[in-house]
C-alpha cells in the first residue's frame, strides 16, 4: 500500500508541473498505477545542472501488469492521449502485433547518451506524445509521455503487461541545431548523418528522401572507456533485474552491440567485462540469450 501511495504522490507532483499540457494523460497514468488490481514496479532517474540545479533530464518508468478484464485502464490512457493531442507538438502510435520483427523507437533522456527504447515487448503496441515544457521560456526542453502494452486477450486469467514512460530532454530540433551533419561513404554510396537520423542518397534500395528518424540520438562520437563501461553496467543491471522478463532480449543484444565495438577498452577492462558476461550468461534463462552473451565474450577477445 505504501508503494502505491508513493507512486500516486510522484505522479501527482509531476502532474502539477505539466497539468496545462497533458493533464488527461497524467490522471490516466495515475489511475492505472494506483488501481487495486495493478502490479507495478517503477524506475526513476533525474539529472540536474550541478551549478544551477536546473533539471536537464528525467526518466520515469512504470512496468505494469493488470488482469485483461481491466483493459479499461489502458483504454482510458489511449483516450487521454487523444484528449491531449492538440497540445502536443508530436504524437505517434504503432502496433507491432503479428509482425515477425520488433519495431523500436527511442525517447531521448537529457544527460544520457542513449534514449529509452519503446517497442521492445514482442507483439506490443505503443503510443507516445511530446509536449514543450511550459516552464522553459527558451522552448528547448520537452516532456515525452508513452505507453507500451501487450494484450493477448480479454479472457479470464489473461493479463496485460506494459510500461508507462515519462522522459525529459531537449527537443530534437534543438539537438539538431547544435550538431553538425556529416557525410560518410559506404561501398561508394553517400549517407548523411545529422545525429538524429540517416538520409540515403541515390543508389540505395530506398527512395532518395528516405529518413530513418527517432526522438533520441543514435549516432555519437566514439565512446570513452568510462562511458562504455557505464553503459554496459546500466544494461547489465537492467538485465539482472528481470533475466526472464520481456526486456531481457533487448538488454542482451544491446550488450552484444557494445562488445562488437569495444576497441577503446584496455585489456584489463576487457577481462573484467568478460567476467561479468559469464555471470550474465549463468543468470540467463533463455538459451538464445545465453548464446548472445557467449558471442559477446568472443567479440571482446577479437
mmCIF file of N, CA and C in Angstrom, residues 97-151:
data_model
loop_
_atom_site.group_PDB
_atom_site.id
_atom_site.type_symbol
_atom_site.label_atom_id
_atom_site.label_comp_id
_atom_site.label_asym_id
_atom_site.label_seq_id
_atom_site.Cartn_x
_atom_site.Cartn_y
_atom_site.Cartn_z
ATOM 1 N N UNK A 97 2.086 -5.836 -33.368
ATOM 2 C CA UNK A 97 1.437 -7.138 -33.242
ATOM 3 C C UNK A 97 1.448 -7.882 -34.574
ATOM 4 N N UNK A 98 1.653 -9.174 -34.484
ATOM 5 C CA UNK A 98 1.650 -10.075 -35.644
ATOM 6 C C UNK A 98 2.775 -9.815 -36.626
ATOM 7 N N UNK A 99 3.786 -9.044 -36.234
ATOM 8 C CA UNK A 99 4.956 -8.834 -37.078
ATOM 9 C C UNK A 99 6.075 -9.759 -36.611
ATOM 10 N N UNK A 100 6.898 -10.159 -37.529
ATOM 11 C CA UNK A 100 7.976 -11.089 -37.183
ATOM 12 C C UNK A 100 9.109 -10.400 -36.437
ATOM 13 N N UNK A 101 9.268 -9.108 -36.651
ATOM 14 C CA UNK A 101 10.372 -8.394 -36.015
ATOM 15 C C UNK A 101 9.835 -7.334 -35.065
ATOM 16 N N UNK A 102 10.733 -6.842 -34.209
ATOM 17 C CA UNK A 102 10.383 -5.773 -33.293
ATOM 18 C C UNK A 102 10.354 -4.452 -34.044
ATOM 19 N N UNK A 103 9.653 -3.484 -33.506
ATOM 20 C CA UNK A 103 9.573 -2.169 -34.119
ATOM 21 C C UNK A 103 9.958 -1.154 -33.052
ATOM 22 N N UNK A 104 11.252 -0.829 -33.008
ATOM 23 C CA UNK A 104 11.759 0.024 -31.937
ATOM 24 C C UNK A 104 11.675 1.501 -32.297
ATOM 25 N N UNK A 105 11.525 2.327 -31.286
ATOM 26 C CA UNK A 105 11.860 3.730 -31.377
ATOM 27 C C UNK A 105 12.532 4.068 -30.044
ATOM 28 N N UNK A 106 12.953 5.300 -29.883
ATOM 29 C CA UNK A 106 13.670 5.668 -28.670
ATOM 30 C C UNK A 106 13.320 7.090 -28.292
ATOM 31 N N UNK A 107 13.080 7.302 -27.003
ATOM 32 C CA UNK A 107 12.757 8.627 -26.489
ATOM 33 C C UNK A 107 13.964 9.184 -25.752
ATOM 34 N N UNK A 108 14.415 10.358 -26.167
ATOM 35 C CA UNK A 108 15.610 10.960 -25.582
ATOM 36 C C UNK A 108 15.410 11.227 -24.100
ATOM 37 N N UNK A 109 16.496 11.035 -23.349
ATOM 38 C CA UNK A 109 16.542 11.358 -21.924
ATOM 39 C C UNK A 109 17.705 12.310 -21.732
ATOM 40 N N UNK A 110 17.439 13.513 -21.226
ATOM 41 C CA UNK A 110 18.504 14.501 -21.072
ATOM 42 C C UNK A 110 19.645 13.985 -20.224
ATOM 43 N N UNK A 111 20.871 14.230 -20.675
ATOM 44 C CA UNK A 111 22.033 13.815 -19.923
ATOM 45 C C UNK A 111 22.453 12.381 -20.161
ATOM 46 N N UNK A 112 21.769 11.659 -21.050
ATOM 47 C CA UNK A 112 22.114 10.275 -21.347
ATOM 48 C C UNK A 112 22.557 10.167 -22.794
ATOM 49 N N UNK A 113 23.535 9.277 -23.065
ATOM 50 C CA UNK A 113 23.986 9.066 -24.431
ATOM 51 C C UNK A 113 22.915 8.399 -25.283
ATOM 52 N N UNK A 114 22.154 7.496 -24.679
ATOM 53 C CA UNK A 114 21.123 6.771 -25.403
ATOM 54 C C UNK A 114 19.763 7.065 -24.804
ATOM 55 N N UNK A 115 18.741 7.028 -25.649
ATOM 56 C CA UNK A 115 17.397 7.251 -25.161
ATOM 57 C C UNK A 115 16.801 5.989 -24.569
ATOM 58 N N UNK A 116 15.551 6.088 -24.122
ATOM 59 C CA UNK A 116 14.859 4.923 -23.571
ATOM 60 C C UNK A 116 14.057 4.260 -24.686
ATOM 61 N N UNK A 117 14.232 2.943 -24.891
ATOM 62 C CA UNK A 117 13.568 2.266 -26.009
ATOM 63 C C UNK A 117 12.110 1.948 -25.709
ATOM 64 N N UNK A 118 11.272 2.066 -26.712
ATOM 65 C CA UNK A 118 9.909 1.551 -26.631
ATOM 66 C C UNK A 118 9.667 0.710 -27.887
ATOM 67 N N UNK A 119 8.783 -0.258 -27.756
ATOM 68 C CA UNK A 119 8.561 -1.203 -28.844
ATOM 69 C C UNK A 119 9.356 -2.476 -28.646
ATOM 70 N N UNK A 120 9.929 -2.669 -27.447
ATOM 71 C CA UNK A 120 10.782 -3.830 -27.205
ATOM 72 C C UNK A 120 10.006 -5.062 -26.762
ATOM 73 N N UNK A 121 8.752 -4.896 -26.350
ATOM 74 C CA UNK A 121 7.935 -6.036 -25.954
ATOM 75 C C UNK A 121 7.331 -6.660 -27.206
ATOM 76 N N UNK A 122 7.571 -7.943 -27.406
ATOM 77 C CA UNK A 122 7.098 -8.615 -28.610
ATOM 78 C C UNK A 122 5.577 -8.534 -28.726
ATOM 79 N N UNK A 123 5.113 -8.264 -29.949
ATOM 80 C CA UNK A 123 3.682 -8.152 -30.252
ATOM 81 C C UNK A 123 3.001 -7.009 -29.499
ATOM 82 N N UNK A 124 3.786 -5.995 -29.149
ATOM 83 C CA UNK A 124 3.219 -4.887 -28.378
ATOM 84 C C UNK A 124 2.671 -3.793 -29.285
ATOM 85 N N UNK A 125 1.980 -2.891 -28.655
ATOM 86 C CA UNK A 125 1.541 -1.640 -29.279
ATOM 87 C C UNK A 125 2.107 -0.514 -28.424
ATOM 88 N N UNK A 126 2.319 0.648 -29.035
ATOM 89 C CA UNK A 126 2.739 1.774 -28.209
ATOM 90 C C UNK A 126 2.250 3.081 -28.786
ATOM 91 N N UNK A 127 2.174 4.051 -27.904
ATOM 92 C CA UNK A 127 1.756 5.395 -28.278
ATOM 93 C C UNK A 127 2.589 6.371 -27.465
ATOM 94 N N UNK A 128 2.997 7.480 -28.097
ATOM 95 C CA UNK A 128 3.724 8.495 -27.341
ATOM 96 C C UNK A 128 3.400 9.876 -27.881
ATOM 97 N N UNK A 129 3.599 10.872 -27.020
ATOM 98 C CA UNK A 129 3.351 12.261 -27.387
ATOM 99 C C UNK A 129 4.403 13.144 -26.736
ATOM 100 N N UNK A 130 4.775 14.224 -27.429
ATOM 101 C CA UNK A 130 5.795 15.151 -26.953
ATOM 102 C C UNK A 130 5.162 16.513 -26.700
ATOM 103 N N UNK A 131 5.485 17.113 -25.554
ATOM 104 C CA UNK A 131 4.945 18.404 -25.145
ATOM 105 C C UNK A 131 6.084 19.318 -24.698
ATOM 106 N N UNK A 132 6.045 20.567 -25.124
ATOM 107 C CA UNK A 132 7.042 21.524 -24.650
ATOM 108 C C UNK A 132 6.883 21.743 -23.145
ATOM 109 N N UNK A 133 8.004 21.937 -22.463
ATOM 110 C CA UNK A 133 7.983 22.244 -21.035
ATOM 111 C C UNK A 133 7.461 23.662 -20.856
ATOM 112 N N UNK A 134 6.308 23.834 -20.211
ATOM 113 C CA UNK A 134 5.734 25.179 -20.052
ATOM 114 C C UNK A 134 6.585 26.102 -19.185
ATOM 115 N N UNK A 135 7.489 25.538 -18.375
ATOM 116 C CA UNK A 135 8.340 26.350 -17.509
ATOM 117 C C UNK A 135 9.605 26.837 -18.212
ATOM 118 N N UNK A 136 9.886 26.288 -19.385
ATOM 119 C CA UNK A 136 11.108 26.636 -20.116
ATOM 120 C C UNK A 136 10.800 27.723 -21.145
ATOM 121 N N UNK A 137 11.191 28.948 -20.834
ATOM 122 C CA UNK A 137 10.895 30.081 -21.711
ATOM 123 C C UNK A 137 11.636 29.999 -23.038
ATOM 124 N N UNK A 138 12.758 29.253 -23.069
ATOM 125 C CA UNK A 138 13.514 29.133 -24.318
ATOM 126 C C UNK A 138 12.877 28.138 -25.276
ATOM 127 N N UNK A 139 11.914 27.379 -24.805
ATOM 128 C CA UNK A 139 11.208 26.368 -25.603
ATOM 129 C C UNK A 139 12.165 25.355 -26.232
ATOM 130 N N UNK A 140 13.171 24.961 -25.473
ATOM 131 C CA UNK A 140 14.130 23.974 -25.966
ATOM 132 C C UNK A 140 14.031 22.642 -25.218
ATOM 133 N N UNK A 141 13.168 22.552 -24.214
ATOM 134 C CA UNK A 141 13.008 21.304 -23.468
ATOM 135 C C UNK A 141 11.580 20.780 -23.611
ATOM 136 N N UNK A 142 11.466 19.480 -23.526
ATOM 137 C CA UNK A 142 10.151 18.876 -23.691
ATOM 138 C C UNK A 142 9.973 17.674 -22.780
ATOM 139 N N UNK A 143 8.702 17.327 -22.522
ATOM 140 C CA UNK A 143 8.336 16.094 -21.844
ATOM 141 C C UNK A 143 7.820 15.115 -22.891
ATOM 142 N N UNK A 144 8.192 13.852 -22.749
ATOM 143 C CA UNK A 144 7.640 12.790 -23.591
ATOM 144 C C UNK A 144 6.854 11.842 -22.698
ATOM 145 N N UNK A 145 5.668 11.454 -23.145
ATOM 146 C CA UNK A 145 4.825 10.503 -22.431
ATOM 147 C C UNK A 145 4.543 9.340 -23.361
ATOM 148 N N UNK A 146 4.687 8.125 -22.851
ATOM 149 C CA UNK A 146 4.491 6.961 -23.702
ATOM 150 C C UNK A 146 3.845 5.823 -22.923
ATOM 151 N N UNK A 147 3.093 5.009 -23.652
ATOM 152 C CA UNK A 147 2.576 3.754 -23.099
ATOM 153 C C UNK A 147 2.851 2.655 -24.108
ATOM 154 N N UNK A 148 3.426 1.564 -23.636
ATOM 155 C CA UNK A 148 3.603 0.369 -24.448
ATOM 156 C C UNK A 148 2.889 -0.767 -23.738
ATOM 157 N N UNK A 149 2.132 -1.584 -24.489
ATOM 158 C CA UNK A 149 1.401 -2.659 -23.840
ATOM 159 C C UNK A 149 1.192 -3.828 -24.800
ATOM 160 N N UNK A 150 0.983 -4.985 -24.223
ATOM 161 C CA UNK A 150 0.714 -6.194 -24.989
ATOM 162 C C UNK A 150 -0.494 -6.869 -24.374
ATOM 163 N N UNK A 151 -1.516 -7.040 -25.180
ATOM 164 C CA UNK A 151 -2.775 -7.612 -24.701
ATOM 165 C C UNK A 151 -3.098 -8.833 -25.551
#
